[in-house]
Coordinates of C-alpha atoms in Angstrom, one line a residue:
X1 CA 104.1 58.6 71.6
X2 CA 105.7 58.1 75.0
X3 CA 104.9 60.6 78.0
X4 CA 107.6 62.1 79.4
X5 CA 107.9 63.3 83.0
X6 CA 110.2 65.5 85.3
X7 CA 112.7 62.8 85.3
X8 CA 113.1 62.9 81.6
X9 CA 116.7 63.6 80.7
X10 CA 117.5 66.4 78.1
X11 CA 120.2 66.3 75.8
X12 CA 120.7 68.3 72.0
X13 CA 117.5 68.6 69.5
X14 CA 114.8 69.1 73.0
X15 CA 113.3 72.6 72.6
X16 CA 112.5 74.5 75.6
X17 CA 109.3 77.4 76.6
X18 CA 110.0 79.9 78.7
X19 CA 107.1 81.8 79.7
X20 CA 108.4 85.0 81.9
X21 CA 105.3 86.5 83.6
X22 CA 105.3 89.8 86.3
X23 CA 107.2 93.2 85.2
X24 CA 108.3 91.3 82.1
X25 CA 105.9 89.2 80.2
X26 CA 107.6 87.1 77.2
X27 CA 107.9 83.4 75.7
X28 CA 110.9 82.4 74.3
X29 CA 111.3 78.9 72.3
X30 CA 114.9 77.8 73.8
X31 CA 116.2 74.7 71.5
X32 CA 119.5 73.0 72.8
X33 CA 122.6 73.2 71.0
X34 CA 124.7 70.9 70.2
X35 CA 127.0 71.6 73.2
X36 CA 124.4 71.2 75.3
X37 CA 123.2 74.7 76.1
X38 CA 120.6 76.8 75.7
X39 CA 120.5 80.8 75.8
X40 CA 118.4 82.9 77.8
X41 CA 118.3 86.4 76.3
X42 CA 120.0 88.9 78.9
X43 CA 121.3 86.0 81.1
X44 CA 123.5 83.9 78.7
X45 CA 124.3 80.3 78.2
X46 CA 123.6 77.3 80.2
X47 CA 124.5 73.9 80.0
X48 CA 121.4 72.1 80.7
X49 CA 122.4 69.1 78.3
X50 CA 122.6 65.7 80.5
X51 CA 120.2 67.3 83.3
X52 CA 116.4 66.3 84.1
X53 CA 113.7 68.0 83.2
X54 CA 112.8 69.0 86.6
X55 CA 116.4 70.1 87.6
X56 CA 116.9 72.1 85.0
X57 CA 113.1 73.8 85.8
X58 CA 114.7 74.9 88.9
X59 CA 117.7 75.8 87.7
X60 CA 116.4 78.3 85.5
X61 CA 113.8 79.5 87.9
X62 CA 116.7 80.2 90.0
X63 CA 118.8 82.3 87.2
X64 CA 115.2 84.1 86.8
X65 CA 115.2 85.1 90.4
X66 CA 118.4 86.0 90.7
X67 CA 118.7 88.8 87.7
X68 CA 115.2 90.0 87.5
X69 CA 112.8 91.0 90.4
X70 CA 108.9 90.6 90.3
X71 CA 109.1 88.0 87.1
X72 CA 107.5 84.4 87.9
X73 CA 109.5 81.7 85.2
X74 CA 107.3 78.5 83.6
X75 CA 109.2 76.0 81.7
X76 CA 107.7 73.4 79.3
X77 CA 109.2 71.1 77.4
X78 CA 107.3 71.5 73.8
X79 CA 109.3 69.6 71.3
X80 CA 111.3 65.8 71.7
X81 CA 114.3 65.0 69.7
X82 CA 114.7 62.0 67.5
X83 CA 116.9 59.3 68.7
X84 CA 117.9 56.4 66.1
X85 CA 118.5 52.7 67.3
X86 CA 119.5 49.6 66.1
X87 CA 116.9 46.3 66.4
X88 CA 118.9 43.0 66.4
X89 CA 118.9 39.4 67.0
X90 CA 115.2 38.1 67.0
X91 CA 113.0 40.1 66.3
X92 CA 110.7 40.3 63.8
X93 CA 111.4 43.6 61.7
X94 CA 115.4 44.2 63.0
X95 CA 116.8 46.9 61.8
X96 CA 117.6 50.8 62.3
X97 CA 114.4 52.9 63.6
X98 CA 113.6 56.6 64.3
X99 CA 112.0 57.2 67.5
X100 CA 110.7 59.6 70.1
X101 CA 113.9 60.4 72.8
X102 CA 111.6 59.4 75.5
X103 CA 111.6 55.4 74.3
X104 CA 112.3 52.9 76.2
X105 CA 113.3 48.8 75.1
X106 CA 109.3 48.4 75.2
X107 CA 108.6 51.3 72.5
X108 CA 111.7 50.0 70.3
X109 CA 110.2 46.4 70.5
X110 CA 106.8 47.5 69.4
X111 CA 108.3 49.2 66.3
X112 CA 110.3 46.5 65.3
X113 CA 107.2 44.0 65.7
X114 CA 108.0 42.2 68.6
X115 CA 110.1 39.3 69.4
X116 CA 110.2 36.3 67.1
X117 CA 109.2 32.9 67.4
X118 CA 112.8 31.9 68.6
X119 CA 113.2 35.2 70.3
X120 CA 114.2 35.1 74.1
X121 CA 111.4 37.1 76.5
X122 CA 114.0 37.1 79.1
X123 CA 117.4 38.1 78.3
X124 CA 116.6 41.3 75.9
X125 CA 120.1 43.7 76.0
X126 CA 120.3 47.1 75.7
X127 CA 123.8 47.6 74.2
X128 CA 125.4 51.2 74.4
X129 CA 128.9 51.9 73.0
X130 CA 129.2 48.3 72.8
X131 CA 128.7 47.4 76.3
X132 CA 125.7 46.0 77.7
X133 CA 123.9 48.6 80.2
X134 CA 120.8 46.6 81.2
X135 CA 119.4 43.6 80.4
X136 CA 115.8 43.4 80.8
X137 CA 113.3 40.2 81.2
X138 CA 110.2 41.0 79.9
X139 CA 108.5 38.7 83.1
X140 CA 109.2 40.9 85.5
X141 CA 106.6 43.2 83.5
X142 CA 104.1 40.6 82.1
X143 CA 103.7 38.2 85.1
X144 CA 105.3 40.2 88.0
X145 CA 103.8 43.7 87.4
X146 CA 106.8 45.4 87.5
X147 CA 106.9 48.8 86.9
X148 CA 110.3 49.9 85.3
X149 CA 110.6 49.3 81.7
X150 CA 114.8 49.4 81.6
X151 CA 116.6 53.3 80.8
X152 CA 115.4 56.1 78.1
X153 CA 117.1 55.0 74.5
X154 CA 119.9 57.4 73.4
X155 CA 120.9 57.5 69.9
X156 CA 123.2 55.1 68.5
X157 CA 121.8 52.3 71.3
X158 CA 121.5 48.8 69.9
X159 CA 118.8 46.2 71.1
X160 CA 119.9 42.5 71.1
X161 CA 117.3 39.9 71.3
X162 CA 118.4 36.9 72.2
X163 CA 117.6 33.6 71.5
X164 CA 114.9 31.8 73.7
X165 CA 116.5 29.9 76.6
X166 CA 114.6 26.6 77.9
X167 CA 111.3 26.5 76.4
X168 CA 108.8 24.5 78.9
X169 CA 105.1 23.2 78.8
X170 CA 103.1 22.9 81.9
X171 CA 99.6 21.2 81.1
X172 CA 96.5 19.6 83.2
X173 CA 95.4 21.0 86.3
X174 CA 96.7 24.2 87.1
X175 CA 95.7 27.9 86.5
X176 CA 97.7 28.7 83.5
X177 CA 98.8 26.0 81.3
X178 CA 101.2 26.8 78.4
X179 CA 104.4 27.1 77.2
X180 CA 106.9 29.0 79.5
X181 CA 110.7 30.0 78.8
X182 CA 113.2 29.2 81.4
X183 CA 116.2 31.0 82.6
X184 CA 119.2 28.0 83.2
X185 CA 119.0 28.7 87.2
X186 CA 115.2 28.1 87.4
X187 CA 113.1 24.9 87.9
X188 CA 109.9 23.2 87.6
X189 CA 108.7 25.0 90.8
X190 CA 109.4 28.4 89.2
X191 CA 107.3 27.0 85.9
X192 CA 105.0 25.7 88.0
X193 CA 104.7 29.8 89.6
X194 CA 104.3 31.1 86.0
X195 CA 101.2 28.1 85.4
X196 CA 99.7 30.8 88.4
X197 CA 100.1 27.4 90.7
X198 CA 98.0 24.2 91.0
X199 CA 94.2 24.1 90.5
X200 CA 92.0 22.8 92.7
X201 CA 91.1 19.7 91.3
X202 CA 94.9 19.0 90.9
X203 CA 96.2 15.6 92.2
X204 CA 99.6 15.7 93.3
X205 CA 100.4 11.8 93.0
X206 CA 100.0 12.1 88.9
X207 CA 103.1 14.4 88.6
X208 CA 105.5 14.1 85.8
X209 CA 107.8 15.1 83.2
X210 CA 107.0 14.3 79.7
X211 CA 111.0 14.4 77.4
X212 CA 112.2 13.4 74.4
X213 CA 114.5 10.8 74.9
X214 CA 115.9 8.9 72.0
X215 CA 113.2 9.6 69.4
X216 CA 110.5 8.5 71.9
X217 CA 108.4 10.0 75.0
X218 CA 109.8 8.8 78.3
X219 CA 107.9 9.7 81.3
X220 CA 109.5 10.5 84.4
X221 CA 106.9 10.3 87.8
X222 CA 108.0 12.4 90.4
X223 CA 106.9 12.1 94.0
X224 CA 105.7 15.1 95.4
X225 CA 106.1 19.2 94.6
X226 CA 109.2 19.7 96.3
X227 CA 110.5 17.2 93.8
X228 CA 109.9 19.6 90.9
X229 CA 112.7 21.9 92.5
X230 CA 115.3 19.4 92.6
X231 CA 114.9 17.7 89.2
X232 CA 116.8 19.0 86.1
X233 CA 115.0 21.4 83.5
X234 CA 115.5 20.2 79.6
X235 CA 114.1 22.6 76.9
X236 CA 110.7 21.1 75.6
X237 CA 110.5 19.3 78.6
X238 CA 106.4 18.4 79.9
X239 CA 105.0 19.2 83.4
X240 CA 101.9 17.5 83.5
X241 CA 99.3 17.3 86.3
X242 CA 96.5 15.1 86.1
X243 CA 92.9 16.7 88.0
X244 CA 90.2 14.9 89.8
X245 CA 86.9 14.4 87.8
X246 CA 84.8 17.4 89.6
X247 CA 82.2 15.5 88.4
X248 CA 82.6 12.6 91.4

């Protein structure tokens, strides 16, 4: 299950601890209701619904403060709700799934599967009362290292994976050679970036584009590397790069 942390936003079905330590020494379980409170014996209600974990900590350390004297307050959050989402599109297992209400698009995904063979990596929508929210591309994570992982999941969120873009090969001699998708605004040079750039051995006079024209290969010689930033991207398209023989 996901951690959570103080940024963690509660909402109805998150239960509470409160651990009152000094004069008074008790532990109360505090489970939000469904209007968004929870009740503190001899203080009362409060909407805590909506808030982080961390402001709500200092909210009700300040309530505690303010109506008892000598009495230290902890706060823990012991028990997650359930949030149910909707899978779509293409992935492998779509459909409606129970998870922990700390999930993100990454934790939904892994449920569900993953993402199909003609599922899109980059354009994966988080949908929430039917307007898109966030749109993540998966990478930003994979290649780029990037940290955030897209918003918590709420209940009743749909996940739309989209169809693959421009699927591209890059082959020969460079770092990483494979099969890359493509956003429309990106080029060979950015495919060239995911293939973790040229290898040593590369030579830069064999460049070119391998495409199915006409029920045939035509190949298409560029002239240099700043070519491969000018020159239209077509889905199963070919970089290839020839290498020197290390050997001579």
């Amino acid at each position: 299950e996901p951690n959570f942390d103080s940024s963690y936003v509660l909402d109805f079905g998150d239960t509470l601890e409160l651990q009152l330590i000094g004069q008074k020494n008790s532990i109360e379980n505090l489970l939000i209701k469904r209007d968004g409170s929870i009740n503190i014996p001899e203080i009362g209600k409060i909407f805590v619904s909506g808030l982080t974990l961390d402001t709500v900590n200092k909210l009700i350390k300040a309530k505690i403060s303010t109506s008892f004297i000598g009495i230290e307050a902890f706060i823990t959050l012991v028990n997650i709700r359930d949030i149910q989402v909707l899978i779509t599109g293409n992935a492998f297992n779509p459909g409606i799934y129970t998870l922990n209400g700390n999930s993100n698009v990454l934790h939904a995904l892994s449920m569900a599967g993953g993402i199909d063979a003609n599922g899109s990596y980059r354009a994966i929508d988080l949908i929430r009362e039917d307007k898109v929210i966030d749109s993540i591309d998966l990478y930003d994570i994979f290649i780029y290292g990037k940290s955030g992982f897209g918003e918590r999941l709420r209940s009743g969120d749909v996940i739309l994976v989209r169809p693959y873009l421009k699927l591209v090969n890059i082959s020969g001699a460079v770092k990483r050679p494979g099969r890359f998708e493509l956003k429309n605004d990106e080029t060979f040079l950015d495919l060239l970036e995911y293939g973790n750039g040229l290898a040593d051995n590369a030579n830069l006079s064999t460049l070119r584009i391998e495409r199915a024209q006409d029920e045939s290969i035509v190949y298409i010689k560029l002239k240099d590397v700043d070519d491969l930033a000018n020159f239209e991207v077509l889905s199963s398209d070919k970089l290839n790069i020839r290498g020197f023989d290390r050997r001579t």
